[in-house]
Amino acid sequence: MNDKTPRRGGFRHIFGVPAVLAIISLVGLIAALVGDGWLDFLSWVTLGVPIAVMFWAYGRRRQAKA
């Protein structure tokens, strides 16, 4: 099997990372709405995680094309 062959996976393999990112985002949104102080910090961190993952995936994809 070479690198260009698509991998097959189950439900968890396909939707695992998006589901985790959705839960992290939901925690961040709720923390931003209900709290102050350390909950503000929690919301910034949890809402930054999906953005960081997006940049990481974009960089990884660009390296694979080169």
PDB file of N, CA, C and O in Angstrom:
ATOM      1  N   MET A   1       0.848  -1.175   0.000  1.00  0.00           N
ATOM      2  CA  MET A   1       0.000   0.000   0.000  1.00  0.00           C
ATOM      3  C   MET A   1       0.893   1.236   0.000  1.00  0.00           C
ATOM      4  O   MET A   1       1.763   1.372   0.837  1.00  0.00           O
ATOM      5  N   ASN A   2       0.677   2.121  -0.948  1.00  0.00           N
ATOM      6  CA  ASN A   2       1.502   3.327  -0.990  1.00  0.00           C
ATOM      7  C   ASN A   2       0.815   4.461  -0.240  1.00  0.00           C
ATOM      8  O   ASN A   2      -0.271   4.320   0.289  1.00  0.00           O
ATOM      9  N   ASP A   3       1.474   5.632  -0.219  1.00  0.00           N
ATOM     10  CA  ASP A   3       0.953   6.764   0.540  1.00  0.00           C
ATOM     11  C   ASP A   3      -0.292   7.378  -0.082  1.00  0.00           C
ATOM     12  O   ASP A   3      -1.038   8.073   0.580  1.00  0.00           O
ATOM     13  N   LYS A   4      -0.542   7.149  -1.355  1.00  0.00           N
ATOM     14  CA  LYS A   4      -1.685   7.749  -2.038  1.00  0.00           C
ATOM     15  C   LYS A   4      -2.963   6.935  -1.872  1.00  0.00           C
ATOM     16  O   LYS A   4      -4.032   7.394  -2.216  1.00  0.00           O
ATOM     17  N   THR A   5      -2.871   5.724  -1.356  1.00  0.00           N
ATOM     18  CA  THR A   5      -4.038   4.871  -1.180  1.00  0.00           C
ATOM     19  C   THR A   5      -4.856   5.359   0.008  1.00  0.00           C
ATOM     20  O   THR A   5      -4.332   5.521   1.097  1.00  0.00           O
ATOM     21  N   PRO A   6      -6.152   5.641  -0.193  1.00  0.00           N
ATOM     22  CA  PRO A   6      -6.965   6.106   0.931  1.00  0.00           C
ATOM     23  C   PRO A   6      -7.153   5.005   1.968  1.00  0.00           C
ATOM     24  O   PRO A   6      -7.264   3.828   1.633  1.00  0.00           O
ATOM     25  N   ARG A   7      -7.165   5.406   3.211  1.00  0.00           N
ATOM     26  CA  ARG A   7      -7.362   4.448   4.293  1.00  0.00           C
ATOM     27  C   ARG A   7      -8.842   4.342   4.603  1.00  0.00           C
ATOM     28  O   ARG A   7      -9.583   5.303   4.505  1.00  0.00           O
ATOM     29  N   ARG A   8      -9.255   3.174   4.987  1.00  0.00           N
ATOM     30  CA  ARG A   8     -10.638   2.960   5.377  1.00  0.00           C
ATOM     31  C   ARG A   8     -10.681   2.911   6.890  1.00  0.00           C
ATOM     32  O   ARG A   8      -9.798   2.400   7.544  1.00  0.00           O
ATOM     33  N   GLY A   9     -11.730   3.468   7.435  1.00  0.00           N
ATOM     34  CA  GLY A   9     -11.859   3.466   8.879  1.00  0.00           C
ATOM     35  C   GLY A   9     -13.303   3.466   9.298  1.00  0.00           C
ATOM     36  O   GLY A   9     -14.213   3.682   8.499  1.00  0.00           O
ATOM     37  N   GLY A  10     -13.487   3.241  10.549  1.00  0.00           N
ATOM     38  CA  GLY A  10     -14.828   3.211  11.093  1.00  0.00           C
ATOM     39  C   GLY A  10     -15.310   4.592  11.480  1.00  0.00           C
ATOM     40  O   GLY A  10     -14.709   5.619  11.162  1.00  0.00           O
ATOM     41  N   PHE A  11     -16.416   4.605  12.175  1.00  0.00           N
ATOM     42  CA  PHE A  11     -17.055   5.853  12.593  1.00  0.00           C
ATOM     43  C   PHE A  11     -16.122   6.698  13.445  1.00  0.00           C
ATOM     44  O   PHE A  11     -15.999   7.898  13.239  1.00  0.00           O
ATOM     45  N   ARG A  12     -15.451   6.086  14.400  1.00  0.00           N
ATOM     46  CA  ARG A  12     -14.551   6.822  15.292  1.00  0.00           C
ATOM     47  C   ARG A  12     -13.351   7.372  14.531  1.00  0.00           C
ATOM     48  O   ARG A  12     -12.892   8.472  14.805  1.00  0.00           O
ATOM     49  N   HIS A  13     -12.868   6.640  13.567  1.00  0.00           N
ATOM     50  CA  HIS A  13     -11.718   7.096  12.780  1.00  0.00           C
ATOM     51  C   HIS A  13     -12.079   8.322  11.942  1.00  0.00           C
ATOM     52  O   HIS A  13     -11.288   9.236  11.796  1.00  0.00           O
ATOM     53  N   ILE A  14     -13.287   8.349  11.410  1.00  0.00           N
ATOM     54  CA  ILE A  14     -13.707   9.446  10.543  1.00  0.00           C
ATOM     55  C   ILE A  14     -14.151  10.661  11.351  1.00  0.00           C
ATOM     56  O   ILE A  14     -13.778  11.794  11.047  1.00  0.00           O
ATOM     57  N   PHE A  15     -14.949  10.450  12.378  1.00  0.00           N
ATOM     58  CA  PHE A  15     -15.558  11.560  13.106  1.00  0.00           C
ATOM     59  C   PHE A  15     -14.939  11.824  14.473  1.00  0.00           C
ATOM     60  O   PHE A  15     -15.430  12.699  15.204  1.00  0.00           O
ATOM     61  N   GLY A  16     -13.890  11.131  14.832  1.00  0.00           N
ATOM     62  CA  GLY A  16     -13.300  11.280  16.161  1.00  0.00           C
ATOM     63  C   GLY A  16     -12.739  12.669  16.415  1.00  0.00           C
ATOM     64  O   GLY A  16     -13.105  13.335  17.395  1.00  0.00           O
ATOM     65  N   VAL A  17     -11.851  13.131  15.559  1.00  0.00           N
ATOM     66  CA  VAL A  17     -11.221  14.438  15.758  1.00  0.00           C
ATOM     67  C   VAL A  17     -12.240  15.577  15.635  1.00  0.00           C
ATOM     68  O   VAL A  17     -12.257  16.472  16.490  1.00  0.00           O
ATOM     69  N   PRO A  18     -13.116  15.588  14.614  1.00  0.00           N
ATOM     70  CA  PRO A  18     -14.123  16.656  14.575  1.00  0.00           C
ATOM     71  C   PRO A  18     -15.033  16.676  15.802  1.00  0.00           C
ATOM     72  O   PRO A  18     -15.412  17.748  16.282  1.00  0.00           O
ATOM     73  N   ALA A  19     -15.377  15.518  16.331  1.00  0.00           N
ATOM     74  CA  ALA A  19     -16.231  15.472  17.524  1.00  0.00           C
ATOM     75  C   ALA A  19     -15.508  16.046  18.735  1.00  0.00           C
ATOM     76  O   ALA A  19     -16.094  16.802  19.520  1.00  0.00           O
ATOM     77  N   VAL A  20     -14.245  15.709  18.892  1.00  0.00           N
ATOM     78  CA  VAL A  20     -13.456  16.255  20.012  1.00  0.00           C
ATOM     79  C   VAL A  20     -13.318  17.761  19.875  1.00  0.00           C
ATOM     80  O   VAL A  20     -13.463  18.507  20.858  1.00  0.00           O
ATOM     81  N   LEU A  21     -13.056  18.252  18.671  1.00  0.00           N
ATOM     82  CA  LEU A  21     -12.946  19.692  18.457  1.00  0.00           C
ATOM     83  C   LEU A  21     -14.276  20.392  18.730  1.00  0.00           C
ATOM     84  O   LEU A  21     -14.294  21.508  19.275  1.00  0.00           O
ATOM     85  N   ALA A  22     -15.379  19.764  18.388  1.00  0.00           N
ATOM     86  CA  ALA A  22     -16.695  20.349  18.664  1.00  0.00           C
ATOM     87  C   ALA A  22     -16.954  20.442  20.165  1.00  0.00           C
ATOM     88  O   ALA A  22     -17.457  21.457  20.659  1.00  0.00           O
ATOM     89  N   ILE A  23     -16.586  19.407  20.891  1.00  0.00           N
ATOM     90  CA  ILE A  23     -16.777  19.412  22.345  1.00  0.00           C
ATOM     91  C   ILE A  23     -15.893  20.473  22.995  1.00  0.00           C
ATOM     92  O   ILE A  23     -16.343  21.217  23.883  1.00  0.00           O
ATOM     93  N   ILE A  24     -14.640  20.570  22.550  1.00  0.00           N
ATOM     94  CA  ILE A  24     -13.742  21.588  23.088  1.00  0.00           C
ATOM     95  C   ILE A  24     -14.288  22.986  22.806  1.00  0.00           C
ATOM     96  O   ILE A  24     -14.279  23.863  23.681  1.00  0.00           O
ATOM     97  N   SER A  25     -14.799  23.210  21.607  1.00  0.00           N
ATOM     98  CA  SER A  25     -15.377  24.509  21.263  1.00  0.00           C
ATOM     99  C   SER A  25     -16.612  24.815  22.108  1.00  0.00           C
ATOM    100  O   SER A  25     -16.802  25.952  22.553  1.00  0.00           O
ATOM    101  N   LEU A  26     -17.440  23.817  22.331  1.00  0.00           N
ATOM    102  CA  LEU A  26     -18.638  24.004  23.146  1.00  0.00           C
ATOM    103  C   LEU A  26     -18.271  24.381  24.581  1.00  0.00           C
ATOM    104  O   LEU A  26     -18.883  25.280  25.170  1.00  0.00           O
ATOM    105  N   VAL A  27     -17.269  23.718  25.137  1.00  0.00           N
ATOM    106  CA  VAL A  27     -16.804  24.055  26.485  1.00  0.00           C
ATOM    107  C   VAL A  27     -16.312  25.497  26.523  1.00  0.00           C
ATOM    108  O   VAL A  27     -16.610  26.256  27.455  1.00  0.00           O
ATOM    109  N   GLY A  28     -15.568  25.901  25.493  1.00  0.00           N
ATOM    110  CA  GLY A  28     -15.067  27.271  25.440  1.00  0.00           C
ATOM    111  C   GLY A  28     -16.181  28.294  25.324  1.00  0.00           C
ATOM    112  O   GLY A  28     -16.137  29.347  25.974  1.00  0.00           O
ATOM    113  N   LEU A  29     -17.189  28.010  24.515  1.00  0.00           N
ATOM    114  CA  LEU A  29     -18.302  28.938  24.367  1.00  0.00           C
ATOM    115  C   LEU A  29     -19.108  29.059  25.656  1.00  0.00           C
ATOM    116  O   LEU A  29     -19.496  30.165  26.065  1.00  0.00           O
ATOM    117  N   ILE A  30     -19.351  27.954  26.304  1.00  0.00           N
ATOM    118  CA  ILE A  30     -20.098  27.993  27.568  1.00  0.00           C
ATOM    119  C   ILE A  30     -19.289  28.723  28.641  1.00  0.00           C
ATOM    120  O   ILE A  30     -19.836  29.536  29.398  1.00  0.00           O
ATOM    121  N   ALA A  31     -17.991  28.465  28.711  1.00  0.00           N
ATOM    122  CA  ALA A  31     -17.148  29.151  29.689  1.00  0.00           C
ATOM    123  C   ALA A  31     -17.129  30.646  29.441  1.00  0.00           C
ATOM    124  O   ALA A  31     -17.144  31.444  30.386  1.00  0.00           O
ATOM    125  N   ALA A  32     -17.130  31.063  28.187  1.00  0.00           N
ATOM    126  CA  ALA A  32     -17.124  32.484  27.871  1.00  0.00           C
ATOM    127  C   ALA A  32     -18.452  33.141  28.253  1.00  0.00           C
ATOM    128  O   ALA A  32     -18.474  34.313  28.640  1.00  0.00           O
ATOM    129  N   LEU A  33     -19.534  32.405  28.162  1.00  0.00           N
ATOM    130  CA  LEU A  33     -20.841  32.987  28.462  1.00  0.00           C
ATOM    131  C   LEU A  33     -21.147  33.068  29.954  1.00  0.00           C
ATOM    132  O   LEU A  33     -21.796  34.010  30.406  1.00  0.00           O
ATOM    133  N   VAL A  34     -20.709  32.090  30.715  1.00  0.00           N
ATOM    134  CA  VAL A  34     -21.151  32.004  32.112  1.00  0.00           C
ATOM    135  C   VAL A  34     -20.139  32.496  33.131  1.00  0.00           C
ATOM    136  O   VAL A  34     -20.506  32.717  34.282  1.00  0.00           O
ATOM    137  N   GLY A  35     -18.887  32.655  32.743  1.00  0.00           N
ATOM    138  CA  GLY A  35     -17.913  32.912  33.782  1.00  0.00           C
ATOM    139  C   GLY A  35     -17.064  34.138  33.585  1.00  0.00           C
ATOM    140  O   GLY A  35     -17.110  34.815  32.565  1.00  0.00           O
ATOM    141  N   ASP A  36     -16.274  34.392  34.606  1.00  0.00           N
ATOM    142  CA  ASP A  36     -15.291  35.462  34.618  1.00  0.00           C
ATOM    143  C   ASP A  36     -14.031  34.918  35.273  1.00  0.00           C
ATOM    144  O   ASP A  36     -14.035  33.856  35.875  1.00  0.00           O
ATOM    145  N   GLY A  37     -12.951  35.649  35.126  1.00  0.00           N
ATOM    146  CA  GLY A  37     -11.709  35.230  35.765  1.00  0.00           C
ATOM    147  C   GLY A  37     -11.075  34.063  35.030  1.00  0.00           C
ATOM    148  O   GLY A  37     -10.753  34.155  33.848  1.00  0.00           O
ATOM    149  N   TRP A  38     -10.910  32.955  35.735  1.00  0.00           N
ATOM    150  CA  TRP A  38     -10.229  31.798  35.137  1.00  0.00           C
ATOM    151  C   TRP A  38     -11.059  31.179  34.010  1.00  0.00           C
ATOM    152  O   TRP A  38     -10.508  30.532  33.120  1.00  0.00           O
ATOM    153  N   LEU A  39     -12.374  31.370  34.023  1.00  0.00           N
ATOM    154  CA  LEU A  39     -13.198  30.862  32.927  1.00  0.00           C
ATOM    155  C   LEU A  39     -12.937  31.632  31.628  1.00  0.00           C
ATOM    156  O   LEU A  39     -13.079  31.081  30.538  1.00  0.00           O
ATOM    157  N   ASP A  40     -12.551  32.904  31.747  1.00  0.00           N
ATOM    158  CA  ASP A  40     -12.141  33.651  30.551  1.00  0.00           C
ATOM    159  C   ASP A  40     -10.902  33.021  29.934  1.00  0.00           C
ATOM    160  O   ASP A  40     -10.806  32.862  28.716  1.00  0.00           O
ATOM    161  N   PHE A  41      -9.939  32.676  30.788  1.00  0.00           N
ATOM    162  CA  PHE A  41      -8.727  32.015  30.294  1.00  0.00           C
ATOM    163  C   PHE A  41      -9.066  30.674  29.652  1.00  0.00           C
ATOM    164  O   PHE A  41      -8.563  30.346  28.574  1.00  0.00           O
ATOM    165  N   LEU A  42      -9.939  29.904  30.302  1.00  0.00           N
ATOM    166  CA  LEU A  42     -10.355  28.611  29.755  1.00  0.00           C
ATOM    167  C   LEU A  42     -11.014  28.791  28.390  1.00  0.00           C
ATOM    168  O   LEU A  42     -10.750  28.017  27.460  1.00  0.00           O
ATOM    169  N   SER A  43     -11.844  29.808  28.253  1.00  0.00           N
ATOM    170  CA  SER A  43     -12.512  30.015  26.972  1.00  0.00           C
ATOM    171  C   SER A  43     -11.515  30.395  25.881  1.00  0.00           C
ATOM    172  O   SER A  43     -11.625  29.924  24.753  1.00  0.00           O
ATOM    173  N   TRP A  44     -10.542  31.236  26.196  1.00  0.00           N
ATOM    174  CA  TRP A  44      -9.529  31.606  25.204  1.00  0.00           C
ATOM    175  C   TRP A  44      -8.738  30.378  24.745  1.00  0.00           C
ATOM    176  O   TRP A  44      -8.483  30.201  23.551  1.00  0.00           O
ATOM    177  N   VAL A  45      -8.353  29.558  25.694  1.00  0.00           N
ATOM    178  CA  VAL A  45      -7.555  28.375  25.345  1.00  0.00           C
ATOM    179  C   VAL A  45      -8.375  27.394  24.520  1.00  0.00           C
ATOM    180  O   VAL A  45      -7.927  26.925  23.464  1.00  0.00           O
ATOM    181  N   THR A  46      -9.587  27.091  24.984  1.00  0.00           N
ATOM    182  CA  THR A  46     -10.383  26.076  24.284  1.00  0.00           C
ATOM    183  C   THR A  46     -10.866  26.562  22.921  1.00  0.00           C
ATOM    184  O   THR A  46     -11.013  25.754  22.003  1.00  0.00           O
ATOM    185  N   LEU A  47     -11.113  27.858  22.765  1.00  0.00           N
ATOM    186  CA  LEU A  47     -11.513  28.357  21.455  1.00  0.00           C
ATOM    187  C   LEU A  47     -10.320  28.529  20.531  1.00  0.00           C
ATOM    188  O   LEU A  47     -10.481  28.604  19.309  1.00  0.00           O
ATOM    189  N   GLY A  48      -9.119  28.556  21.075  1.00  0.00           N
ATOM    190  CA  GLY A  48      -7.914  28.627  20.254  1.00  0.00           C
ATOM    191  C   GLY A  48      -7.451  27.278  19.740  1.00  0.00           C
ATOM    192  O   GLY A  48      -6.724  27.200  18.740  1.00  0.00           O
ATOM    193  N   VAL A  49      -7.869  26.208  20.393  1.00  0.00           N
ATOM    194  CA  VAL A  49      -7.433  24.867  19.992  1.00  0.00           C
ATOM    195  C   VAL A  49      -7.860  24.530  18.558  1.00  0.00           C
ATOM    196  O   VAL A  49      -7.015  24.082  17.761  1.00  0.00           O
ATOM    197  N   PRO A  50      -9.115  24.717  18.152  1.00  0.00           N
ATOM    198  CA  PRO A  50      -9.477  24.399  16.766  1.00  0.00           C
ATOM    199  C   PRO A  50      -8.703  25.235  15.743  1.00  0.00           C
ATOM    200  O   PRO A  50      -8.356  24.739  14.662  1.00  0.00           O
ATOM    201  N   ILE A  51      -8.411  26.480  16.074  1.00  0.00           N
ATOM    202  CA  ILE A  51      -7.633  27.321  15.165  1.00  0.00           C
ATOM    203  C   ILE A  51      -6.209  26.793  15.046  1.00  0.00           C
ATOM    204  O   ILE A  51      -5.650  26.726  13.946  1.00  0.00           O
ATOM    205  N   ALA A  52      -5.624  26.407  16.177  1.00  0.00           N
ATOM    206  CA  ALA A  52      -4.275  25.844  16.147  1.00  0.00           C
ATOM    207  C   ALA A  52      -4.233  24.541  15.353  1.00  0.00           C
ATOM    208  O   ALA A  52      -3.294  24.302  14.586  1.00  0.00           O
ATOM    209  N   VAL A  53      -5.246  23.705  15.505  1.00  0.00           N
ATOM    210  CA  VAL A  53      -5.319  22.441  14.754  1.00  0.00           C
ATOM    211  C   VAL A  53      -5.443  22.724  13.265  1.00  0.00           C
ATOM    212  O   VAL A  53      -4.826  22.043  12.437  1.00  0.00           O
ATOM    213  N   MET A  54      -6.213  23.749  12.907  1.00  0.00           N
ATOM    214  CA  MET A  54      -6.364  24.100  11.503  1.00  0.00           C
ATOM    215  C   MET A  54      -5.025  24.514  10.897  1.00  0.00           C
ATOM    216  O   MET A  54      -4.659  24.053   9.808  1.00  0.00           O
ATOM    217  N   PHE A  55      -4.279  25.375  11.593  1.00  0.00           N
ATOM    218  CA  PHE A  55      -2.974  25.794  11.086  1.00  0.00           C
ATOM    219  C   PHE A  55      -1.994  24.623  11.026  1.00  0.00           C
ATOM    220  O   PHE A  55      -1.199  24.515  10.092  1.00  0.00           O
ATOM    221  N   TRP A  56      -2.052  23.738  12.017  1.00  0.00           N
ATOM    222  CA  TRP A  56      -1.170  22.566  12.013  1.00  0.00           C
ATOM    223  C   TRP A  56      -1.478  21.671  10.802  1.00  0.00           C
ATOM    224  O   TRP A  56      -0.570  21.223  10.104  1.00  0.00           O
ATOM    225  N   ALA A  57      -2.760  21.433  10.540  1.00  0.00           N
ATOM    226  CA  ALA A  57      -3.144  20.585   9.405  1.00  0.00           C
ATOM    227  C   ALA A  57      -2.773  21.241   8.080  1.00  0.00           C
ATOM    228  O   ALA A  57      -2.331  20.562   7.144  1.00  0.00           O
ATOM    229  N   TYR A  58      -2.937  22.556   7.995  1.00  0.00           N
ATOM    230  CA  TYR A  58      -2.576  23.267   6.768  1.00  0.00           C
ATOM    231  C   TYR A  58      -1.070  23.178   6.513  1.00  0.00           C
ATOM    232  O   TYR A  58      -0.647  22.918   5.384  1.00  0.00           O
ATOM    233  N   GLY A  59      -0.281  23.354   7.549  1.00  0.00           N
ATOM    234  CA  GLY A  59       1.170  23.236   7.396  1.00  0.00           C
ATOM    235  C   GLY A  59       1.599  21.827   7.017  1.00  0.00           C
ATOM    236  O   GLY A  59       2.500  21.632   6.202  1.00  0.00           O
ATOM    237  N   ARG A  60       0.951  20.853   7.608  1.00  0.00           N
ATOM    238  CA  ARG A  60       1.275  19.463   7.299  1.00  0.00           C
ATOM    239  C   ARG A  60       0.918  19.132   5.844  1.00  0.00           C
ATOM    240  O   ARG A  60       1.639  18.421   5.160  1.00  0.00           O
ATOM    241  N   ARG A  61      -0.211  19.668   5.392  1.00  0.00           N
ATOM    242  CA  ARG A  61      -0.625  19.419   4.007  1.00  0.00           C
ATOM    243  C   ARG A  61       0.319  20.061   3.014  1.00  0.00           C
ATOM    244  O   ARG A  61       0.631  19.501   1.973  1.00  0.00           O
ATOM    245  N   ARG A  62       0.776  21.284   3.333  1.00  0.00           N
ATOM    246  CA  ARG A  62       1.715  21.966   2.430  1.00  0.00           C
ATOM    247  C   ARG A  62       3.046  21.224   2.365  1.00  0.00           C
ATOM    248  O   ARG A  62       3.666  21.170   1.316  1.00  0.00           O
ATOM    249  N   GLN A  63       3.494  20.642   3.485  1.00  0.00           N
ATOM    250  CA  GLN A  63       4.742  19.870   3.485  1.00  0.00           C
ATOM    251  C   GLN A  63       4.593  18.611   2.654  1.00  0.00           C
ATOM    252  O   GLN A  63       5.534  18.181   1.992  1.00  0.00           O
ATOM    253  N   ALA A  64       3.418  18.011   2.671  1.00  0.00           N
ATOM    254  CA  ALA A  64       3.194  16.769   1.921  1.00  0.00           C
ATOM    255  C   ALA A  64       3.209  17.025   0.421  1.00  0.00           C
ATOM    256  O   ALA A  64       3.609  16.164  -0.360  1.00  0.00           O
ATOM    257  N   LYS A  65       2.778  18.224  -0.004  1.00  0.00           N
ATOM    258  CA  LYS A  65       2.772  18.543  -1.426  1.00  0.00           C
ATOM    259  C   LYS A  65       4.152  18.862  -1.944  1.00  0.00           C
ATOM    260  O   LYS A  65       4.414  18.695  -3.126  1.00  0.00           O
ATOM    261  N   ALA A  66       5.036  19.317  -1.080  1.00  0.00           N
ATOM    262  CA  ALA A  66       6.376  19.728  -1.538  1.00  0.00           C
ATOM    263  C   ALA A  66       7.268  18.566  -1.845  1.00  0.00           C
ATOM    264  O   ALA A  66       7.107  17.468  -1.828  1.00  0.00           O
TER     265      ALA A  66
END
